[in-house]
PDB file of C-alpha atoms (C1' of nucleotides) in Angstrom:
ATOM      1  CA  MET F   1     105.606  89.919  83.345  1.00  0.00           C
ATOM      2  CA  SER F   2     108.050  92.172  85.255  1.00  0.00           C
ATOM      3  CA  LYS F   3     104.879  93.820  86.284  1.00  0.00           C
ATOM      4  CA  ALA F   4     103.178  91.202  88.581  1.00  0.00           C
ATOM      5  CA  MET F   5     106.740  90.664  89.309  1.00  0.00           C
ATOM      6  CA  PHE F   6     106.823  94.246  90.549  1.00  0.00           C
ATOM      7  CA  GLU F   7     103.522  93.691  92.639  1.00  0.00           C
ATOM      8  CA  LYS F   8     104.571  90.642  94.015  1.00  0.00           C
ATOM      9  CA  GLN F   9     107.931  92.394  95.645  1.00  0.00           C
ATOM     10  CA  VAL F  10     106.378  95.424  97.099  1.00  0.00           C
ATOM     11  CA  TYR F  11     103.907  93.078  98.856  1.00  0.00           C
ATOM     12  CA  LEU F  12     106.908  91.025 100.009  1.00  0.00           C
ATOM     13  CA  LEU F  13     108.783  94.442 100.898  1.00  0.00           C
ATOM     14  CA  LEU F  14     105.290  95.147 102.402  1.00  0.00           C
ATOM     15  CA  ALA F  15     104.992  92.493 104.295  1.00  0.00           C
ATOM     16  CA  ALA F  16     108.336  92.742 105.978  1.00  0.00           C
ATOM     17  CA  ILE F  17     108.170  95.870 107.369  1.00  0.00           C
ATOM     18  CA  PRO F  18     108.337  95.226 111.013  1.00  0.00           C
ATOM     19  CA  ALA F  19     105.811  96.787 113.440  1.00  0.00           C
ATOM     20  CA  GLY F  20     107.331 100.553 114.878  1.00  0.00           C
ATOM     21  CA  GLN F  21     108.993 101.330 111.352  1.00  0.00           C
ATOM     22  CA  VAL F  22     107.943 103.075 108.477  1.00  0.00           C
ATOM     23  CA  SER F  23     109.011 103.438 104.662  1.00  0.00           C
ATOM     24  CA  SER F  24     108.038 105.266 101.551  1.00  0.00           C
ATOM     25  CA  TYR F  25     106.576 104.748  98.328  1.00  0.00           C
ATOM     26  CA  GLY F  26     109.665 105.230  96.549  1.00  0.00           C
ATOM     27  CA  GLN F  27     111.815 103.271  99.256  1.00  0.00           C
ATOM     28  CA  LEU F  28     109.249 100.089  98.305  1.00  0.00           C
ATOM     29  CA  ALA F  29     109.604 101.145  94.838  1.00  0.00           C
ATOM     30  CA  ARG F  30     113.455 101.028  94.191  1.00  0.00           C
ATOM     31  CA  LEU F  31     113.587  97.804  96.314  1.00  0.00           C
ATOM     32  CA  ALA F  32     110.906  96.546  94.081  1.00  0.00           C
ATOM     33  CA  GLY F  33     113.093  97.287  91.076  1.00  0.00           C
ATOM     34  CA  LYS F  34     111.374 100.647  89.612  1.00  0.00           C
ATOM     35  CA  PRO F  35     113.318 103.422  91.487  1.00  0.00           C
ATOM     36  CA  ASN F  36     110.116 105.859  89.725  1.00  0.00           C
ATOM     37  CA  GLY F  37     107.789 103.726  90.380  1.00  0.00           C
ATOM     38  CA  ALA F  38     106.425 105.074  93.601  1.00  0.00           C
ATOM     39  CA  ARG F  39     103.274 106.351  91.903  1.00  0.00           C
ATOM     40  CA  GLU F  40     102.431 102.444  90.916  1.00  0.00           C
ATOM     41  CA  VAL F  41     103.268 101.667  94.195  1.00  0.00           C
ATOM     42  CA  GLY F  42     100.570 103.952  96.000  1.00  0.00           C
ATOM     43  CA  ARG F  43      98.578 102.530  93.123  1.00  0.00           C
ATOM     44  CA  LEU F  44      98.612  98.733  94.278  1.00  0.00           C
ATOM     45  CA  LEU F  45      98.114 100.086  98.065  1.00  0.00           C
ATOM     46  CA  ALA F  46      94.937 101.500  96.791  1.00  0.00           C
ATOM     47  CA  GLY F  47      93.818  98.899  94.903  1.00  0.00           C
ATOM     48  CA  LEU F  48      94.335  96.402  97.849  1.00  0.00           C
ATOM     49  CA  GLY F  49      91.797  97.720 100.474  1.00  0.00           C
ATOM     50  CA  PRO F  50      92.257  98.923 104.001  1.00  0.00           C
ATOM     51  CA  ASP F  51      91.635  94.776 105.379  1.00  0.00           C
ATOM     52  CA  CYS F  52      94.082  92.824 102.760  1.00  0.00           C
ATOM     53  CA  GLY F  53      95.904  91.746 105.756  1.00  0.00           C
ATOM     54  CA  LEU F  54      99.060  93.784 104.649  1.00  0.00           C
ATOM     55  CA  PRO F  55     100.725  96.893 106.898  1.00  0.00           C
ATOM     56  CA  TRP F  56      99.855  99.456 104.188  1.00  0.00           C
ATOM     57  CA  GLN F  57      99.326 101.605 107.031  1.00  0.00           C
ATOM     58  CA  ARG F  58     104.045 101.919 107.795  1.00  0.00           C
ATOM     59  CA  VAL F  59     104.056 102.987 103.843  1.00  0.00           C
ATOM     60  CA  LEU F  60     104.349 106.634 104.042  1.00  0.00           C
ATOM     61  CA  ASN F  61     105.437 109.623 101.306  1.00  0.00           C
ATOM     62  CA  ALA F  62     109.393 110.590 101.225  1.00  0.00           C
ATOM     63  CA  GLN F  63     108.186 113.491 103.656  1.00  0.00           C
ATOM     64  CA  GLY F  64     107.248 110.945 106.222  1.00  0.00           C
ATOM     65  CA  ALA F  65     103.488 112.191 106.238  1.00  0.00           C
ATOM     66  CA  ILE F  66     100.497 109.983 105.132  1.00  0.00           C
ATOM     67  CA  SER F  67      98.846 110.612 101.760  1.00  0.00           C
ATOM     68  CA  LEU F  68      95.463 108.973 101.640  1.00  0.00           C
ATOM     69  CA  PRO F  69      93.182 110.882  99.616  1.00  0.00           C
ATOM     70  CA  ARG F  70      90.846 110.341 101.778  1.00  0.00           C
ATOM     71  CA  PRO F  71      91.300 112.359 105.529  1.00  0.00           C
ATOM     72  CA  GLY F  72      89.371 109.779 107.710  1.00  0.00           C
ATOM     73  CA  SER F  73      91.688 106.864 105.967  1.00  0.00           C
ATOM     74  CA  GLY F  74      94.627 109.079 107.404  1.00  0.00           C
ATOM     75  CA  GLU F  75      93.463 109.794 110.741  1.00  0.00           C
ATOM     76  CA  LEU F  76      92.947 105.863 111.049  1.00  0.00           C
ATOM     77  CA  GLN F  77      96.623 105.031 109.603  1.00  0.00           C
ATOM     78  CA  GLN F  78      98.045 107.983 111.940  1.00  0.00           C
ATOM     79  CA  ALA F  79      96.490 105.671 115.012  1.00  0.00           C
ATOM     80  CA  LEU F  80      97.857 102.600 113.582  1.00  0.00           C
ATOM     81  CA  LEU F  81     101.218 103.730 113.164  1.00  0.00           C
ATOM     82  CA  GLU F  82     100.729 105.609 116.899  1.00  0.00           C
ATOM     83  CA  ALA F  83      99.608 102.169 118.082  1.00  0.00           C
ATOM     84  CA  GLU F  84     102.860 100.571 116.949  1.00  0.00           C
ATOM     85  CA  GLY F  85     104.997 103.361 118.768  1.00  0.00           C
ATOM     86  CA  ILE F  86     105.326 106.013 115.763  1.00  0.00           C
ATOM     87  CA  VAL F  87     105.443 109.179 117.339  1.00  0.00           C
ATOM     88  CA  PHE F  88     103.684 111.729 115.172  1.00  0.00           C
ATOM     89  CA  LYS F  89     104.284 115.721 114.601  1.00  0.00           C
ATOM     90  CA  ASN F  90     101.980 118.016 113.087  1.00  0.00           C
ATOM     91  CA  GLY F  91     100.377 115.437 110.733  1.00  0.00           C
ATOM     92  CA  ARG F  92     104.074 113.947 110.055  1.00  0.00           C
ATOM     93  CA  CYS F  93     107.110 111.567 111.591  1.00  0.00           C
ATOM     94  CA  ASN F  94     110.696 111.484 111.706  1.00  0.00           C
ATOM     95  CA  LEU F  95     111.149 109.322 108.429  1.00  0.00           C
ATOM     96  CA  LYS F  96     114.615 109.639 109.550  1.00  0.00           C
ATOM     97  CA  LYS F  97     114.442 107.661 112.722  1.00  0.00           C
ATOM     98  CA  TYR F  98     111.341 104.998 111.835  1.00  0.00           C
ATOM     99  CA  ALA F  99     112.770 104.313 108.034  1.00  0.00           C
ATOM    100  CA  TRP F 100     112.744 101.389 106.846  1.00  0.00           C
ATOM    101  CA  PRO F 101     114.978  99.881 105.657  1.00  0.00           C
ATOM    102  CA  GLY F 102     117.329 101.549 108.094  1.00  0.00           C
ATOM    103  CA  PRO F 103     121.111 102.351 107.575  1.00  0.00           C
ATOM    104  CA  GLU F 104     121.508  99.095 110.114  1.00  0.00           C
ATOM    105  CA  GLN F 105     119.516  96.747 107.576  1.00  0.00           C
ATOM    106  CA  VAL F 106     121.890  98.089 104.810  1.00  0.00           C
TER     107      VAL F 106
ATOM    108  C1'  DC Z   1      96.136 107.076  70.385  1.00  0.00           C
ATOM    109  C1'  DT Z   2      95.833 111.474  72.909  1.00  0.00           C
ATOM    110  C1'  DG Z   3      94.812 113.378  77.377  1.00  0.00           C
ATOM    111  C1'  DA Z   4      94.056 113.906  82.016  1.00  0.00           C
ATOM    112  C1'  DT Z   5      94.880 111.990  86.630  1.00  0.00           C
ATOM    113  C1'  DG Z   6      96.987 109.814  90.745  1.00  0.00           C
ATOM    114  C1'  DA Z   7      98.226 106.811  98.223  1.00  0.00           C
ATOM    115  C1'  DC Z   8     104.980 109.796  94.315  1.00  0.00           C
ATOM    116  C1'  DA Z   9     109.714 112.303  94.536  1.00  0.00           C
ATOM    117  C1'  DG Z  10     113.263 115.845  93.129  1.00  0.00           C
ATOM    118  C1'  DT Z  11     114.617 120.400  92.409  1.00  0.00           C
ATOM    119  C1'  DA Z  12     114.059 125.009  92.035  1.00  0.00           C
ATOM    120  C1'  DC Z  13     112.770 129.030  94.164  1.00  0.00           C
TER     121       DC Z  13
ATOM    122  C1'  DA P   1     111.081 125.915 106.178  1.00  0.00           C
ATOM    123  C1'  DG P   2     107.518 125.925 102.721  1.00  0.00           C
ATOM    124  C1'  DT P   3     105.795 126.258  98.041  1.00  0.00           C
ATOM    125  C1'  DA P   4     105.582 125.359  92.928  1.00  0.00           C
ATOM    126  C1'  DC P   5     107.236 123.279  88.967  1.00  0.00           C
ATOM    127  C1'  DT P   6     108.993 119.219  86.220  1.00  0.00           C
ATOM    128  C1'  DG P   7     109.758 113.911  85.695  1.00  0.00           C
ATOM    129  C1'  DC P   8     108.291 108.687  85.847  1.00  0.00           C
ATOM    130  C1'  DC P   9     104.940 105.098  85.090  1.00  0.00           C
ATOM    131  C1'  DA P  10     100.594 103.426  85.324  1.00  0.00           C
ATOM    132  C1'  DT P  11      95.382 103.226  84.516  1.00  0.00           C
ATOM    133  C1'  DC P  12      91.367 105.665  82.719  1.00  0.00           C
ATOM    134  C1'  DA P  13      87.660 108.975  79.326  1.00  0.00           C
TER     135       DA P  13
END
DNA sequence: CTGATGACAGTAC
DNA sequence: AGTACTGCCATCA
């Protein structure tokens, strides 16, 4: 039951991330109610698929880098984020600058 | 049930 | 700053 709520919260938060901003697995997990459920968030996104209709590409790890198991998808994600205005630096972006929710949202 | 794995995170060196 | 180890939680063999 809580599990369903958790994934629902994750979907909601994911859909709430505005273009040009990114969030981390741990951040979403924390907002969803699981401070240490980062892995569950990643598992959830992995089960969704590339065309689930949600901005899964706006979710990065705590280092602001792409953690996709398949390099091909990683390239796609980076391209999508760059199309939204995210500037990548050596495979990483300024998480502090694009982090959501930022200090102004909190 | 036990052990291993994973789109992670935090701390230690 | 970059690498290594450990911790958490859920799923799979």
